[in-house]
Coordinates of C-alpha atoms in Angstrom, one line a residue:
Chain A
M18 CA -0.2 0.2 -0.1
S19 CA 1.2 3.7 -0.6
F20 CA -0.7 6.6 0.1
P21 CA -3.3 7.9 -2.3
W22 CA -0.8 11.0 -3.0
A23 CA 2.1 9.1 -3.6
K24 CA 3.9 10.6 -7.0
Q25 CA 3.1 8.1 -9.9
Y26 CA 6.3 7.0 -11.8
E27 CA 5.9 8.4 -15.2
P28 CA 9.0 7.8 -17.4
T29 CA 9.2 10.2 -20.4
N30 CA 12.2 8.7 -21.8
P31 CA 11.3 6.3 -24.6
V32 CA 14.0 3.6 -23.2
M33 CA 12.6 3.8 -19.7
K34 CA 9.2 3.6 -21.0
F35 CA 10.5 0.3 -22.9
M36 CA 11.8 -0.8 -19.5
D37 CA 8.9 0.2 -17.6
E38 CA 6.6 -1.8 -20.1
K39 CA 8.6 -5.0 -19.8
L40 CA 10.5 -5.0 -16.8
P41 CA 9.3 -2.0 -14.1
L42 CA 12.5 -2.5 -12.0
P43 CA 12.6 1.8 -12.3
R44 CA 9.4 1.8 -10.9
L45 CA 10.0 -0.5 -7.9
V46 CA 12.9 1.6 -7.0
Y47 CA 11.1 4.8 -7.5
N48 CA 8.3 3.3 -5.3
A49 CA 10.7 2.0 -2.7
V50 CA 13.0 4.6 -2.3
G51 CA 12.2 7.3 -4.6
A52 CA 10.0 10.3 -5.1
G53 CA 7.0 7.7 -5.0
Y54 CA 7.4 6.8 -1.3
P55 CA 6.0 9.2 1.0
V56 CA 7.7 9.2 4.8
P57 CA 6.5 10.9 7.5
R58 CA 8.2 14.3 7.5
N59 CA 9.6 14.3 11.1
L60 CA 11.7 11.2 11.3
S61 CA 15.2 12.1 13.3
Y62 CA 18.7 10.6 12.5
M63 CA 17.6 7.4 14.8
W64 CA 15.5 6.4 11.3
N65 CA 19.1 6.4 9.5
F66 CA 20.1 2.9 10.6
G67 CA 18.2 0.7 8.5
V68 CA 19.9 2.1 5.5
L69 CA 23.2 2.1 7.6
A70 CA 22.6 -1.8 8.1
G71 CA 21.5 -2.4 4.3
F72 CA 25.0 -0.5 3.3
C73 CA 26.6 -3.0 6.1
L74 CA 25.2 -5.8 4.3
V75 CA 26.4 -4.7 1.2
L76 CA 29.9 -4.0 2.6
Q77 CA 30.2 -7.5 3.9
I78 CA 28.9 -9.4 1.2
V79 CA 31.5 -7.4 -1.4
T80 CA 34.4 -8.2 1.1
G81 CA 33.5 -11.5 2.0
V82 CA 33.1 -12.8 -1.9
V83 CA 36.7 -10.8 -2.3
L84 CA 38.1 -12.7 0.7
A85 CA 36.6 -15.9 -0.3
M86 CA 38.5 -15.7 -3.5
H87 CA 41.9 -16.0 -1.3
Y88 CA 41.0 -17.7 1.7
A89 CA 41.5 -21.7 1.7
A90 CA 38.9 -23.3 4.1
N91 CA 41.0 -26.5 5.3
S92 CA 42.4 -26.8 8.9
G93 CA 45.6 -27.3 7.5
V94 CA 46.3 -23.8 5.6
A95 CA 43.3 -21.7 6.8
F96 CA 45.5 -19.8 9.1
D97 CA 48.1 -19.3 6.7
S98 CA 45.8 -18.6 4.1
I99 CA 44.5 -15.4 6.4
E100 CA 48.1 -14.2 6.7
H101 CA 48.7 -14.8 2.9
I102 CA 45.8 -12.2 2.8
M103 CA 47.2 -10.2 4.7
R104 CA 50.7 -9.8 3.6
D105 CA 50.9 -10.9 0.0
V106 CA 47.5 -10.2 -1.7
N107 CA 47.1 -6.7 -3.3
W108 CA 45.0 -4.7 -0.8
G109 CA 44.3 -7.8 1.2
W110 CA 45.0 -6.1 4.3
A111 CA 42.6 -3.7 3.7
I112 CA 39.9 -5.8 2.4
R113 CA 40.3 -8.0 5.5
Y114 CA 40.1 -5.4 8.0
A115 CA 37.1 -4.0 6.4
H116 CA 35.3 -7.3 6.4
A117 CA 36.3 -7.6 10.3
N118 CA 35.5 -4.2 11.3
G119 CA 32.3 -4.2 8.8
A120 CA 30.9 -6.9 11.3
S121 CA 31.3 -4.9 14.4
A122 CA 30.1 -1.9 12.1
F123 CA 26.7 -3.9 11.0
F124 CA 26.2 -5.1 14.6
A125 CA 26.8 -1.6 16.1
V126 CA 24.0 -0.3 13.8
I127 CA 21.9 -3.2 14.1
Y128 CA 21.7 -2.6 17.8
L129 CA 21.1 1.4 17.6
H130 CA 18.2 -0.1 15.0
I131 CA 16.7 -2.4 17.6
F132 CA 17.0 0.3 20.4
R133 CA 15.3 2.7 18.1
G134 CA 12.5 -0.2 18.0
F135 CA 12.3 -0.7 21.7
Y136 CA 12.0 3.3 22.2
Y137 CA 9.3 3.7 19.8
S138 CA 7.5 0.6 20.1
S139 CA 8.3 0.1 16.4
Y140 CA 6.9 -3.2 16.8
K141 CA 3.2 -2.3 17.6
A142 CA 0.5 -3.1 15.2
P143 CA 0.4 -2.5 12.3
R144 CA 4.3 -3.2 12.1
E145 CA 4.8 -6.5 14.0
M146 CA 5.4 -8.3 10.8
I147 CA 8.4 -6.0 10.3
W148 CA 9.6 -6.3 13.8
L149 CA 9.4 -10.4 13.6
L150 CA 11.5 -10.4 10.2
G151 CA 14.0 -8.2 12.1
V152 CA 14.3 -10.7 14.8
V153 CA 15.1 -13.2 12.5
I154 CA 17.3 -11.0 10.7
Y155 CA 19.3 -10.7 13.9
L156 CA 19.3 -14.3 14.5
L157 CA 20.7 -15.0 11.2
M158 CA 23.2 -12.4 11.8
M159 CA 24.8 -13.9 14.9
A160 CA 24.9 -17.2 13.1
T161 CA 26.6 -15.8 10.3
G162 CA 29.0 -13.7 12.5
F163 CA 30.0 -16.7 14.9
M164 CA 30.7 -18.9 11.8
G165 CA 33.0 -16.3 10.4
Y166 CA 35.0 -15.9 13.3
V167 CA 35.7 -19.5 13.0
L168 CA 37.3 -19.2 9.4
P169 CA 40.7 -18.0 10.7
W170 CA 41.4 -20.6 12.5
G171 CA 43.4 -18.9 15.2
Q172 CA 43.2 -19.8 19.2
M173 CA 39.8 -17.9 19.6
S174 CA 38.0 -19.3 16.4
F175 CA 38.9 -22.8 17.3
W176 CA 37.6 -22.3 21.3
G177 CA 34.7 -20.4 20.1
A178 CA 33.7 -23.1 18.1
K179 CA 34.2 -25.6 20.7
V180 CA 32.3 -23.6 23.2
I181 CA 29.3 -22.1 21.3
T182 CA 28.7 -25.7 19.6
G183 CA 28.7 -27.0 23.4
L184 CA 25.8 -24.9 23.7
F185 CA 23.8 -27.6 21.9
G186 CA 25.7 -30.2 24.2
A187 CA 23.3 -28.8 27.1
I188 CA 20.1 -30.0 25.2
P189 CA 18.8 -33.5 27.1
V190 CA 19.2 -36.7 25.8
V191 CA 20.3 -35.7 22.0
G192 CA 22.8 -32.7 23.0
E193 CA 25.7 -34.7 22.6
P194 CA 25.2 -36.1 19.4
L195 CA 23.5 -33.3 18.1
Q196 CA 27.0 -31.8 18.8
V197 CA 28.9 -34.4 17.3
W198 CA 27.0 -34.0 14.2
L199 CA 27.3 -30.2 14.0
L200 CA 31.0 -30.4 14.1
G201 CA 31.4 -33.8 11.9
G202 CA 33.3 -34.9 14.5
Y203 CA 34.3 -34.7 18.5
A204 CA 36.2 -31.5 18.3
P205 CA 36.4 -28.6 15.8
D206 CA 38.1 -29.7 12.7
N207 CA 38.2 -30.0 8.9
A208 CA 34.9 -30.8 8.7
A209 CA 33.5 -28.3 10.8
L210 CA 35.8 -25.5 9.4
N211 CA 34.7 -26.8 5.9
R212 CA 31.1 -26.4 6.6
F213 CA 31.2 -23.0 8.5
F214 CA 32.9 -21.7 5.6
S215 CA 30.0 -23.2 3.2
L216 CA 27.4 -22.0 5.5
H217 CA 29.0 -18.4 6.5
F218 CA 29.2 -17.8 2.4
M219 CA 25.5 -18.8 1.9
L220 CA 23.8 -17.2 4.9
P221 CA 24.3 -13.1 4.0
F222 CA 22.3 -14.0 1.0
V223 CA 19.3 -15.5 2.9
I224 CA 20.0 -12.2 5.2
A225 CA 19.5 -10.4 2.1
G226 CA 16.2 -12.3 1.2
V227 CA 14.9 -11.5 4.8
V228 CA 15.7 -8.1 4.3
I229 CA 13.6 -7.9 1.2
L230 CA 10.7 -9.4 3.3
H231 CA 11.6 -6.8 6.0
I232 CA 11.2 -3.8 3.6
W233 CA 8.3 -5.1 1.5
A234 CA 6.5 -5.6 5.2
L235 CA 7.8 -2.1 5.9
H236 CA 6.3 -0.4 2.7
I237 CA 2.7 -1.8 3.5
P238 CA 2.1 0.5 6.7
G239 CA 4.7 3.0 5.8
S240 CA 7.6 4.0 8.4
S241 CA 6.8 4.8 12.0
N242 CA 7.7 8.2 12.9
P243 CA 9.2 9.6 16.3
T244 CA 5.2 11.0 17.4
G245 CA 3.9 7.2 16.7
V246 CA 1.1 9.1 15.2
E247 CA 0.0 7.6 12.1
V248 CA 0.1 9.6 8.7
K249 CA -3.0 11.2 8.3
S250 CA -2.7 13.7 5.1
E251 CA -0.2 14.8 2.6
S252 CA 1.1 17.4 4.8
D253 CA 2.3 14.8 7.1
T254 CA 4.8 13.1 4.7
V255 CA 7.5 14.2 2.1
P256 CA 8.6 12.2 -0.9
F257 CA 11.9 9.6 0.2
H258 CA 13.9 11.1 -2.6
P259 CA 15.2 13.7 -2.3
Y260 CA 14.3 14.3 1.4
Y261 CA 15.4 11.1 2.9
T262 CA 17.8 9.9 0.5
A263 CA 20.1 13.3 1.3
K264 CA 19.5 12.6 4.9
D265 CA 20.5 9.1 4.8
G266 CA 23.3 10.1 2.7
F267 CA 24.9 12.6 5.1
G268 CA 24.1 9.7 8.0
L269 CA 26.1 7.1 5.6
G270 CA 29.0 9.9 5.6
V271 CA 29.0 10.1 9.3
F272 CA 29.3 6.4 9.8
L273 CA 32.0 5.9 6.9
L274 CA 34.2 8.1 9.0
I275 CA 33.7 6.6 12.3
Y276 CA 34.0 3.0 10.2
C277 CA 37.2 4.2 8.6
A278 CA 38.6 5.3 12.1
F279 CA 38.4 2.0 13.4
L280 CA 39.6 0.5 9.6
F281 CA 42.6 2.9 9.1
F282 CA 43.6 3.5 12.5
M283 CA 43.0 0.7 14.9
P284 CA 41.7 -1.9 13.0
N285 CA 42.6 -4.7 15.9
A286 CA 40.9 -2.8 18.4
L287 CA 37.8 -5.0 18.6
G288 CA 39.7 -8.1 18.0
H289 CA 41.8 -10.5 20.2
P290 CA 45.2 -10.8 19.9
D291 CA 45.0 -14.6 21.0
N292 CA 43.2 -15.0 17.3
Y293 CA 46.6 -14.6 15.8
I294 CA 48.0 -17.9 17.4
P295 CA 47.0 -20.9 15.1
A296 CA 44.4 -23.0 16.6
N297 CA 45.5 -25.6 19.0
P298 CA 43.1 -28.2 20.1
L299 CA 45.4 -28.9 23.2
S300 CA 45.4 -25.6 25.3
T301 CA 42.5 -23.0 25.6
P302 CA 43.7 -19.4 25.9
A303 CA 43.1 -18.1 29.6
H304 CA 40.6 -15.5 28.9
I305 CA 38.0 -16.7 26.2
V306 CA 35.6 -14.1 25.4
P307 CA 33.4 -13.9 22.2
E308 CA 33.1 -10.8 20.0
W309 CA 32.0 -7.8 21.5
Y310 CA 28.7 -8.3 19.9
Y311 CA 27.7 -11.2 21.9
W312 CA 28.9 -10.4 24.9
P313 CA 25.3 -9.2 26.7
F314 CA 24.0 -12.8 25.4
Y315 CA 27.5 -14.4 26.7
A316 CA 26.9 -12.8 30.3
I317 CA 23.7 -14.3 30.3
L318 CA 24.9 -17.9 29.4
R319 CA 27.5 -17.2 32.2
A320 CA 24.9 -16.1 34.7
F321 CA 23.5 -19.6 35.7
T322 CA 25.8 -21.3 37.7
F323 CA 23.5 -23.5 40.2
D324 CA 21.6 -26.6 39.4
F325 CA 17.8 -25.7 39.7
I326 CA 15.6 -29.1 38.9
L327 CA 17.5 -28.8 35.5
P328 CA 21.2 -28.5 35.3
A329 CA 22.7 -25.0 35.0
K330 CA 24.5 -25.6 32.0
L331 CA 20.9 -25.9 30.4
W332 CA 19.6 -22.8 32.1
G333 CA 22.3 -20.9 30.8
V334 CA 21.8 -22.0 27.3
L335 CA 17.8 -21.7 27.6
A336 CA 18.0 -18.2 29.1
M337 CA 20.8 -17.0 26.6
F338 CA 18.3 -18.1 23.4
A339 CA 15.3 -16.8 25.5
A340 CA 17.0 -13.6 26.0
I341 CA 16.4 -13.2 22.3
L342 CA 13.2 -15.1 21.5
V343 CA 11.4 -12.9 24.0
W344 CA 11.8 -10.1 21.4
F345 CA 9.4 -12.2 19.0
F346 CA 6.9 -11.7 21.9
L347 CA 7.1 -8.0 22.4
P348 CA 4.2 -6.7 20.1
W349 CA 2.0 -8.7 22.3
L350 CA 4.0 -7.9 25.6
D351 CA 3.5 -4.0 25.5
K352 CA -0.1 -3.6 25.3
S353 CA -0.2 0.1 25.3
P354 CA -2.2 1.8 22.5
V355 CA 0.8 4.7 22.6
R356 CA 3.8 3.9 20.5
S357 CA 6.5 6.5 21.0
G358 CA 8.5 6.4 24.3
N359 CA 8.0 10.6 23.7
Y360 CA 4.6 10.5 25.2
R361 CA 5.2 7.5 27.8
P362 CA 7.0 9.2 30.8
L363 CA 7.1 6.0 33.1
F364 CA 8.0 3.6 30.0
R365 CA 10.7 6.0 29.2
K366 CA 12.3 5.8 32.7
F367 CA 12.3 2.0 32.3
F368 CA 13.6 2.0 29.0
W369 CA 16.6 3.5 29.7
V370 CA 17.1 1.5 32.7
L371 CA 16.9 -1.5 30.2
V372 CA 19.4 0.5 27.9
A373 CA 21.7 0.7 31.3
D374 CA 21.1 -3.0 32.3
M375 CA 21.9 -4.0 28.5
A376 CA 24.9 -1.8 28.7
L377 CA 26.2 -3.5 31.8
L378 CA 25.6 -7.0 30.5
F379 CA 27.7 -6.1 27.8
Y380 CA 30.5 -5.1 30.1
L381 CA 30.2 -8.3 32.1
G382 CA 30.1 -10.5 29.1
G383 CA 33.5 -9.3 28.5
A384 CA 34.4 -9.6 31.8
P385 CA 36.6 -12.6 33.4
A386 CA 34.2 -15.6 34.7
E387 CA 34.9 -14.6 38.4
E388 CA 33.0 -12.6 41.3
P389 CA 32.0 -10.3 41.7
Y390 CA 31.3 -10.2 37.9
V391 CA 29.1 -13.3 38.0
M392 CA 26.6 -12.0 40.8
I393 CA 26.3 -8.8 38.8
S394 CA 25.4 -11.0 35.8
Q395 CA 22.8 -12.7 37.7
I396 CA 21.5 -9.6 38.9
A397 CA 21.2 -8.1 35.2
T398 CA 19.8 -11.1 33.9
A399 CA 17.1 -11.2 36.0
Y400 CA 16.5 -7.6 35.7
Y401 CA 16.2 -8.3 31.7
F402 CA 13.7 -10.7 31.8
L403 CA 11.7 -8.8 34.6
H404 CA 11.6 -5.7 32.1
F405 CA 10.3 -7.6 29.2
L406 CA 8.0 -10.0 31.1
V407 CA 6.8 -8.1 33.9
I408 CA 7.2 -4.5 33.8
L409 CA 6.7 -3.7 29.8
P410 CA 3.2 -5.8 30.3
L411 CA 2.0 -4.3 33.8
L412 CA 3.3 -0.6 33.0
S413 CA 0.5 0.1 30.5
S414 CA -2.3 -0.5 33.2
F415 CA -0.3 1.9 35.6
E416 CA 0.7 4.9 32.9
R417 CA -0.9 7.6 32.0
P418 CA 0.7 9.0 28.7
D419 CA 1.2 12.6 27.8
P420 CA -1.3 13.8 25.6
L421 CA -0.3 12.9 22.0
P422 CA -0.6 15.5 18.9
F423 CA -3.4 15.4 16.3
S424 CA -1.1 14.8 13.7
I425 CA 2.4 14.7 12.4
T426 CA 2.0 18.0 11.1
E427 CA 0.8 19.7 14.2
A428 CA 3.7 18.0 16.0
V429 CA 6.2 19.8 13.8
L430 CA 4.3 23.2 13.1
G431 CA 2.1 23.5 15.8
S432 CA -1.0 23.3 13.7
D433 CA -2.2 21.4 10.6
D434 CA -3.5 24.9 9.0
K435 CA 0.0 25.9 8.9
A436 CA 1.0 23.5 6.2
A437 CA 2.0 24.2 2.7
L438 CA -0.2 21.5 1.3
K439 CA -3.0 21.9 3.5
D440 CA -6.6 20.6 2.1
G441 CA -3.9 18.8 -0.1
A442 CA -5.8 16.6 -2.8
G443 CA -5.2 13.3 -1.4
S444 CA -6.1 13.8 2.1
A445 CA -7.0 10.4 3.9
A446 CA -8.2 12.3 7.2
Chain B
M18 CA 8.5 20.3 -5.0
A19 CA 8.7 24.1 -3.3
T20 CA 7.9 27.1 -5.3
T21 CA 9.7 30.4 -5.0
T22 CA 6.3 32.1 -4.6
D23 CA 5.8 30.1 -1.3
T24 CA 7.2 32.0 1.4
A25 CA 7.7 29.2 3.9
N26 CA 9.5 26.9 1.5
S27 CA 11.3 30.0 -0.4
E28 CA 14.7 29.2 -1.9
V29 CA 17.3 31.9 -2.9
V30 CA 17.9 32.3 -6.3
A31 CA 20.8 34.3 -7.5
E32 CA 20.6 36.6 -10.7
D33 CA 21.9 34.0 -12.8
G34 CA 19.7 31.4 -12.1
V35 CA 22.2 29.2 -9.8
R36 CA 20.5 28.1 -6.0
R37 CA 23.1 27.6 -3.4
R38 CA 21.5 24.1 -3.2
D39 CA 22.7 23.3 -6.6
F40 CA 26.3 24.2 -5.8
I41 CA 26.1 21.7 -2.3
E42 CA 24.3 18.9 -4.4
I43 CA 27.2 18.9 -7.3
A44 CA 29.6 19.1 -4.4
A45 CA 28.5 16.4 -2.0
V46 CA 27.5 13.9 -5.2
S47 CA 31.1 14.9 -6.4
V48 CA 32.6 13.9 -3.4
A49 CA 30.7 10.5 -2.8
A50 CA 31.3 9.6 -6.5
T51 CA 35.4 10.0 -6.1
G52 CA 35.1 8.0 -3.2
G53 CA 33.0 5.2 -4.4
L54 CA 35.5 5.0 -7.7
I55 CA 38.4 4.9 -5.5
T56 CA 37.0 1.9 -3.8
I57 CA 37.1 -0.1 -7.0
L58 CA 40.6 0.3 -6.8
P59 CA 41.2 -2.2 -4.1
L60 CA 38.7 -4.4 -5.4
V61 CA 39.9 -4.8 -8.7
S62 CA 43.7 -4.9 -7.8
Q63 CA 43.3 -7.9 -5.2
M64 CA 42.8 -10.2 -8.4
A65 CA 45.9 -9.3 -9.9
P66 CA 48.9 -11.5 -9.0
S67 CA 49.7 -11.4 -5.4
K68 CA 53.3 -10.8 -3.9
D69 CA 54.2 -14.7 -3.2
V70 CA 52.8 -15.2 -7.2
L71 CA 55.3 -12.5 -8.2
A72 CA 58.2 -13.8 -6.0
E73 CA 57.9 -16.9 -8.4
S74 CA 59.0 -14.8 -11.3
T75 CA 63.1 -16.5 -11.7
T76 CA 64.0 -19.8 -12.1
E77 CA 67.4 -20.9 -11.7
L78 CA 68.8 -23.7 -14.2
D79 CA 72.1 -25.6 -13.8
I80 CA 72.4 -27.1 -17.3
S81 CA 75.9 -28.7 -16.8
A82 CA 74.6 -32.5 -17.8
L83 CA 72.9 -31.1 -20.8
E84 CA 74.4 -33.0 -23.8
P85 CA 74.1 -31.5 -27.2
G86 CA 70.7 -33.0 -28.5
Q87 CA 69.1 -33.1 -25.2
S88 CA 66.4 -30.9 -23.5
I89 CA 65.3 -30.4 -20.5
K90 CA 61.9 -29.0 -19.2
A91 CA 61.9 -26.6 -16.5
V92 CA 59.1 -24.5 -15.0
F93 CA 59.1 -20.4 -15.0
R94 CA 55.8 -18.5 -13.7
K95 CA 54.1 -21.9 -13.3
Q96 CA 54.3 -22.4 -17.2
P97 CA 56.9 -24.7 -19.0
V98 CA 60.1 -23.4 -20.5
F99 CA 62.2 -26.0 -22.8
V100 CA 66.1 -26.0 -22.5
R101 CA 67.8 -27.2 -25.5
N102 CA 71.1 -28.0 -26.6
L103 CA 71.1 -27.8 -30.1
T104 CA 73.6 -30.2 -32.3
P105 CA 75.8 -28.8 -34.9
A106 CA 73.3 -30.2 -37.6
E107 CA 70.3 -28.3 -35.9
I108 CA 72.5 -25.3 -35.8
D109 CA 73.1 -25.3 -39.6
A110 CA 69.3 -26.3 -40.2
A111 CA 68.2 -23.0 -38.7
N112 CA 70.9 -21.0 -40.5
A113 CA 69.9 -22.6 -43.2
V114 CA 66.6 -20.5 -44.0
D115 CA 66.5 -17.1 -44.6
P116 CA 64.5 -15.2 -41.7
G117 CA 63.3 -12.9 -44.3
D118 CA 61.1 -16.2 -45.5
L119 CA 59.8 -16.7 -41.9
R120 CA 56.2 -15.9 -40.9
D121 CA 57.9 -14.1 -37.7
S122 CA 61.5 -13.4 -39.0
Q123 CA 64.0 -13.9 -36.6
S124 CA 67.5 -15.7 -37.0
L125 CA 68.8 -18.1 -34.6
A126 CA 71.5 -15.7 -33.6
D127 CA 68.4 -13.1 -32.7
R128 CA 67.1 -15.9 -30.4
T129 CA 70.2 -17.1 -28.4
I130 CA 73.2 -15.4 -26.0
E131 CA 76.1 -14.6 -28.0
G132 CA 78.7 -17.2 -26.9
H133 CA 76.3 -20.1 -26.3
E134 CA 74.5 -20.1 -29.6
N135 CA 74.0 -23.6 -29.2
I136 CA 71.2 -22.9 -26.1
L137 CA 67.9 -22.5 -27.1
V138 CA 65.7 -21.5 -24.2
V139 CA 62.1 -21.1 -25.4
M140 CA 58.6 -21.1 -23.3
G141 CA 56.9 -24.0 -23.7
V142 CA 53.7 -22.6 -24.5
C143 CA 52.4 -22.3 -28.2
T144 CA 51.6 -19.1 -29.3
H145 CA 48.5 -20.3 -30.8
L146 CA 46.2 -21.1 -27.9
G147 CA 48.8 -21.8 -25.2
C148 CA 49.0 -25.8 -25.2
V149 CA 52.4 -27.3 -24.4
P150 CA 54.3 -28.3 -27.8
L151 CA 55.8 -32.2 -27.8
G152 CA 59.5 -32.4 -28.9
A153 CA 61.5 -31.4 -25.6
A154 CA 61.3 -35.1 -24.3
E155 CA 63.1 -38.3 -25.9
G156 CA 60.6 -39.7 -28.5
E157 CA 58.2 -37.2 -28.7
N158 CA 57.1 -35.9 -32.2
K159 CA 59.3 -32.6 -33.1
G160 CA 57.1 -32.0 -36.1
E161 CA 58.1 -31.5 -40.0
F162 CA 61.1 -29.3 -39.2
G163 CA 62.7 -31.4 -36.3
G164 CA 61.8 -28.6 -33.8
Y165 CA 58.7 -28.9 -31.9
F166 CA 55.2 -29.7 -32.7
C167 CA 52.0 -28.7 -30.9
P168 CA 49.4 -31.4 -30.8
C169 CA 46.5 -29.3 -30.2
H170 CA 46.0 -27.7 -33.9
G171 CA 49.1 -29.0 -35.4
S172 CA 51.9 -26.2 -35.3
H173 CA 55.3 -27.1 -36.5
Y174 CA 58.3 -25.1 -34.9
D175 CA 62.0 -25.5 -36.5
T176 CA 64.9 -26.2 -34.6
A177 CA 65.2 -22.7 -33.5
A178 CA 61.6 -22.7 -32.3
R179 CA 60.4 -20.7 -35.0
I180 CA 56.8 -21.0 -36.3
R181 CA 57.1 -22.8 -39.8
K182 CA 53.8 -24.6 -40.6
G183 CA 50.2 -24.2 -38.7
P184 CA 47.9 -21.6 -37.0
A185 CA 50.1 -20.0 -34.4
P186 CA 51.0 -16.7 -35.0
S187 CA 54.7 -16.1 -34.1
N188 CA 57.9 -17.9 -32.5
L189 CA 57.8 -19.9 -29.5
E190 CA 58.5 -16.9 -27.2
V191 CA 62.2 -16.6 -25.5
P192 CA 61.8 -15.5 -22.1
D193 CA 64.4 -12.9 -20.2
Y194 CA 67.2 -14.6 -18.9
S195 CA 71.0 -14.7 -18.6
F196 CA 73.9 -16.9 -17.8
T197 CA 75.5 -16.6 -14.5
S198 CA 78.1 -18.9 -15.3
D199 CA 78.9 -21.0 -18.1
T200 CA 76.4 -23.7 -16.8
T201 CA 73.8 -21.9 -15.0
I202 CA 71.1 -19.8 -16.6
V203 CA 68.5 -17.5 -14.6
I204 CA 65.2 -17.0 -16.1
G205 CA 63.3 -13.7 -15.4

C-alpha cells in the first residue's frame, strides 16, 4: 500500500518507457526509495540505521566474496591463507580489516536500530511482521558472525567453535550426538571448518532475502515516526527522494568516518590478539570471550551457575536463547496503545534502565568469569527478563501517557493549518 | 517541490539562476562519487598476482649435464620452459633458412645469447592457444622441421623454435634470461 497522494512513476524517456513496460524495475525503485514513497516528515536521525544496516550487509557481501577468492577453508592451511591475504594479496589487509570491522559496524548499527524500535515501540500494530522479520535477521546475523569468526582458525576461532557448539551439548538426551553431528567430529576440525565456511558464505544471501521481506512488510503501513502518530494527510509526509536520500546520505557519511577511523587507525581494537595464534586443540586461551557483539548474551549464559531442577548448563543456554526469543513476543507483551516513548513518561524511565542493564551485560560479557562479575551478571540477567516479562506488560495499566499531537504536521508546525499542503487533494483524514 | 512563491519554503535564487543548493548537491555527489570510484581500486587490484606469485618470477637452472641434442623442461611462472642444447646439424638447419621468408622473421642468433648459440631457451607455450608443444622429451614428435610440434592444432616449429607451419602466429617466446656462469642460467 502507499498513500493516495504518492507520486506516480511516469517515464518520459522512450528507453525507460520500454523498460517500464517489460520489466518495471525503475518503477520498483521509484516506489521503494524514490519520490514515489511518501515518508513521515519528522523522522529523526534514529531512522538512519535501517539504511546503514543495508549498507553494511552489502559491504560484508562484497568484501566477503573478495576474501573467499583468497581464503582456503582447510584446517591445514586456513590460518596461513589469512596471513597470505594480509601480506601477499594486493590490498588484502584493507579488505580483511574492512570485513572484520564491517561485522562490528553491522552489529553496532543493528543494536541502535533495535533500540530505536524499543523506544518508539516500532513493533506495535500494524508493524508486527516487520519486527518479527527483524528478529529473524538478527538471529541469522549472529549465526553468520559466529561462523565467520571461526574461519581464521586461530585460538579464539577454535575455542569459540568448541564453546558455542557446546551449547547444543547442553540439550538433554540429544545434546551430545547433536554437537558431534554439528561439528562432524568430536572437536572442531576440518569438517567443521569446511561446513562453517560454506554456511558463512550462504547465510548473508538468506539475510538479504529476509531483508527484502522486511522492507516489503515496511512498505505496507509505511515508516513509523518519532511521534508514533500515524500519517493522516499529505502534509504529514515528504517524498523519500530527495528528502531522506539526502538525510540518509549524510548519515552514511558520518557512519563511514567512524568506520574508517577503526579500519585505518585501530583495525584490531575490537579483535583479540589470541586469534593471531594458530588453533591449538590442546591449549585453551586463559581468557576466552566471544566478539563484543555477543557479550550481553554471553553474560546471560554464564549467569547460571547453580542447578535448579535442570542442570545449570542447560539453564544458561535456555536463558541465552530466551533473551532473544522474548523479542518475538514484544508486540503482544507491550499493551500500551501509545507507540512513542516520547509520550510515555514511565515507559521512558524503564527504557533507559533497560539500556543501562544491557550496557552492564555488555561489560560483564567481556569480563572474566569470576566474582563479583558473576553475581552482577545474575542480577542484570534477572532484571533483563523482569523488564520484558513483568514491567512492560504491567506498565500500560499504571501509566498515564502524555497527550498526543493530533497529527505529525501539528507536532512539527504547531497546527495543520500552517502546512503548505493543507487541503491537499489526497487527504486521507 | 517548493515553489519560489511559497514564503515558507522559498529558496534563494541568484540572478544567474543558480541556487546555493545546486552547488551543495553537485559538491556532495562529486565527493561521494570520487570516494566510490577509489573504493573500486582495491577491489580490482586484489585479483592481480599477489606478492608470493610475483616472488616466483625467477627460475635458476643448472645446464652442466645437458648434452648436445638433449632438452630439459623447467618451470618458469608456473609454465613450462624448454632448454635445448642444439647439435651442430640443428644449428645448420636453423641457419640455412632466410629469416625474411619466415612468418615471424628472426635468426637463431636473435634468439640465443652470444657465445652460447647452442643453448636455446623458449617458453613451452604454443603461441596459438597456449598448449605445451611436443619435442622436448625423448621420443616425442618434433614436427616436420625437427623442432617442436603442437598436437592441439598442428603448429610446427623448427630447430630454432620458429613457427614454420600451422596456425600459430609467432615463434615460441624467448623469455628474459642470462648466464650467471657457463653452466647456470637464470630466467626472469
